Every structure is written in C-alpha cells, then in structure tokens.
C-alpha cells in the first residue's frame, strides 16, 4: 500500500509543483513510439497473465509517449513481467518468505543489470549483495552511482 501511494504521487509531463514523496524523480516520456509500445505491451502481458494492477496500467494523457506509473501485485515468477527487463515506469511486487528464497528467485533469470536491497541490517545487506548476480547492487538507495566508476551488468544484461 505504501509503494502504491508513493507511486501515485510521482510527477510527470512537466509538473513541477504537485506534492511528491520523491522530488528528484519526475517521470518523463518513453524515448520513442517503439519503447512506448513495448512498455504498454508488457503491461498488457501482466494483466493477461493474471497479475493485479494496483496502480496505473496504461497511457498517461493523450500526447507524447507517457506511461502511467504502474504497480502490479500478485506477480508470479513465471510471468513475463517478472522474467524480463521492462525499462519503463512499471513495478512488479513479489512476496517471499526468506532472504535465501528471494536471492534464489532473483538469480533465476537471464538478466542481472542491477539490484536493490532495503534493510536496517548492514550485515544482511552485504551478504545479500555478495550473493546476488547483478552488475550493481544498491543498498538503501537505487540508481545512485559515480559516473567515473565502471558499470556493467551480469548475464544477458552485461558485457
């Protein structure tokens, strides 16, 4: 519920005045029609596969290539939206019981560009980061890196 309310308050389409929980994150359009259609195709695949749309799920407005911030719940590991990299404003929420299960499921993919871990326990964070097959693993943040540092993915996301 918290992530849905935060996603609902993301700003887009040049809006710089609405209240938001994440002022540094304003959603822009997809880069072109091809990517726009691809992201909408993933959203439709998620719906077709039985994931529940908790927020969004379509085009934003009627001009440009804007996609609504979309949050899916009840996502299963075998769904296309869980297996593939979407590169759009789409979040898939998957439940897990143990950290080991989460790591195993996260690594059971052809991709591994990046991962994010949120925890209060630095030991847990470092152990999980070591076990995740990802080019970059952020702890208690996301998409935050030094442009001077090398960057690469893992598996089919890397080089």
Coordinates of C-alpha atoms in Angstrom, one line a residue:
X1 CA 0.0 0.0 0.0
X2 CA 2.8 2.4 0.8
X3 CA 4.6 1.9 -2.5
X4 CA 1.3 2.4 -4.4
X5 CA 0.6 5.7 -2.6
X6 CA 4.2 6.9 -3.3
X7 CA 3.9 5.9 -7.0
X8 CA 0.6 7.7 -7.2
X9 CA 2.3 11.0 -6.2
X10 CA 5.1 10.8 -8.8
X11 CA 5.2 13.9 -11.1
X12 CA 5.1 13.7 -14.9
X13 CA 4.5 15.8 -18.0
X14 CA 6.4 18.8 -16.8
X15 CA 4.5 19.1 -13.5
X16 CA 7.0 20.7 -11.0
X17 CA 4.5 21.9 -8.4
X18 CA 2.4 18.9 -7.3
X19 CA 3.3 17.4 -3.9
X20 CA 5.5 14.3 -4.3
X21 CA 7.3 12.0 -2.0
X22 CA 10.3 11.8 -4.3
X23 CA 11.2 15.3 -5.6
X24 CA 14.2 14.1 -7.6
X25 CA 12.1 11.7 -9.6
X26 CA 9.9 13.2 -12.3
X27 CA 8.7 10.8 -14.9
X28 CA 9.4 11.7 -18.5
X29 CA 8.1 10.1 -21.6
X30 CA 9.4 6.9 -23.2
X31 CA 12.2 7.7 -25.7
X32 CA 10.2 6.8 -28.8
X33 CA 7.0 5.1 -30.0
X34 CA 8.8 1.7 -30.2
X35 CA 9.7 1.8 -26.5
X36 CA 6.3 3.2 -25.6
X37 CA 4.5 0.3 -27.4
X38 CA 6.9 -2.2 -25.8
X39 CA 6.2 -0.9 -22.2
X40 CA 2.4 -1.0 -22.9
X41 CA 2.8 -4.5 -24.3
X42 CA 4.4 -5.6 -21.0
X43 CA 1.6 -4.0 -19.1
X44 CA -0.9 -5.9 -21.2
X45 CA 1.0 -9.2 -20.7
X46 CA 1.0 -8.7 -17.0
X47 CA -2.8 -8.2 -17.0
X48 CA -3.3 -11.2 -19.3
X49 CA -1.0 -13.4 -17.1
X50 CA -3.2 -12.7 -14.1
X51 CA -1.2 -10.0 -12.2
X52 CA -3.3 -7.4 -10.5
X53 CA -2.9 -3.8 -11.4
X54 CA -2.7 -1.8 -8.1
X55 CA -2.0 1.5 -9.9
X56 CA -1.9 2.8 -13.5
X57 CA -1.8 0.2 -16.3
X58 CA -1.9 2.4 -19.4
X59 CA -1.1 5.5 -21.3
X60 CA -0.8 8.8 -19.4
X61 CA -2.6 11.6 -21.2
X62 CA -3.2 11.7 -24.9
X63 CA 0.0 13.5 -26.1
X64 CA 3.5 12.1 -26.2
X65 CA 4.8 8.8 -25.1
X66 CA 3.9 9.0 -21.4
X67 CA 3.1 5.8 -19.5
X68 CA 1.2 5.8 -16.1
X69 CA 3.3 4.7 -13.2
X70 CA 2.2 1.1 -12.9
X71 CA 2.3 -1.2 -9.9
X72 CA 1.5 -4.9 -10.2
X73 CA 0.7 -7.2 -7.3
X74 CA 0.1 -11.0 -7.2
X75 CA 3.0 -11.4 -9.6
X76 CA 4.4 -14.9 -10.1
X77 CA 7.9 -15.8 -11.1
X78 CA 6.9 -17.3 -14.5
X79 CA 5.1 -14.2 -15.7
X80 CA 6.7 -12.2 -18.5
X81 CA 6.7 -9.1 -16.4
X82 CA 8.8 -10.9 -13.7
X83 CA 11.2 -12.5 -16.1
X84 CA 12.1 -9.7 -18.4
X85 CA 13.5 -6.2 -18.1
X86 CA 10.8 -3.6 -18.9
X87 CA 12.7 -0.3 -18.8
X88 CA 9.6 1.7 -18.1
X89 CA 7.6 3.0 -15.1
X90 CA 6.4 -0.5 -14.1
X91 CA 6.9 -2.2 -10.7
X92 CA 6.2 -5.8 -10.0
X93 CA 5.7 -6.8 -6.4
X94 CA 6.6 -10.4 -5.5
X95 CA 6.3 -11.8 -2.0
X96 CA 8.9 -14.0 -0.4
X97 CA 9.3 -15.8 3.0
X98 CA 13.1 -15.9 3.5
X99 CA 16.1 -13.9 2.2
X100 CA 17.5 -17.1 0.7
X101 CA 14.3 -17.6 -1.3
X102 CA 14.4 -14.0 -2.5
X103 CA 18.0 -14.3 -3.7
X104 CA 17.5 -17.7 -5.4
X105 CA 14.5 -16.3 -7.2
X106 CA 16.3 -13.1 -8.2
X107 CA 19.2 -15.0 -9.6
X108 CA 16.9 -17.3 -11.6
X109 CA 16.8 -15.0 -14.6
X110 CA 18.8 -14.4 -17.8
X111 CA 19.4 -10.8 -16.7
X112 CA 21.3 -9.0 -14.0
X113 CA 21.8 -5.4 -14.7
X114 CA 21.2 -4.1 -11.2
X115 CA 19.6 -5.0 -7.8
X116 CA 18.4 -3.0 -4.8
X117 CA 18.4 -4.1 -1.2
X118 CA 16.5 -2.2 1.6
X119 CA 17.3 -3.2 5.2
X120 CA 18.3 -1.9 8.5
X121 CA 20.9 -4.6 9.0
X122 CA 24.2 -3.9 7.2
X123 CA 25.4 -7.5 7.6
X124 CA 22.3 -8.8 5.9
X125 CA 22.7 -6.2 3.1
X126 CA 26.3 -7.1 2.4
X127 CA 25.7 -10.8 2.5
X128 CA 22.8 -10.5 0.1
X129 CA 24.7 -8.1 -2.2
X130 CA 27.5 -10.7 -2.4
X131 CA 25.0 -13.5 -3.4
X132 CA 23.0 -11.5 -6.0
X133 CA 24.1 -12.0 -9.6
X134 CA 23.8 -8.3 -10.7
X135 CA 26.3 -5.8 -12.1
X136 CA 25.4 -3.2 -9.5
X137 CA 23.8 -3.8 -6.1
X138 CA 22.5 -0.7 -4.3
X139 CA 21.8 -0.7 -0.6
X140 CA 19.1 1.5 0.8
X141 CA 19.0 3.6 -2.4
X142 CA 18.6 3.0 -6.1
X143 CA 20.2 4.2 -9.3
X144 CA 22.8 6.2 -7.4
X145 CA 26.4 5.9 -8.8
X146 CA 29.5 7.7 -9.6
X147 CA 29.8 8.4 -13.3
X148 CA 33.5 7.8 -13.0
X149 CA 33.0 4.2 -11.8
X150 CA 32.8 1.3 -14.3
X151 CA 29.3 0.0 -14.9
X152 CA 28.2 -3.3 -16.4
X153 CA 25.6 -5.9 -16.0
X154 CA 25.6 -9.6 -15.4
X155 CA 24.4 -12.5 -17.7
X156 CA 22.5 -11.1 -20.7
X157 CA 22.4 -7.6 -19.2
X158 CA 26.2 -7.3 -19.2
X159 CA 29.2 -7.3 -21.4

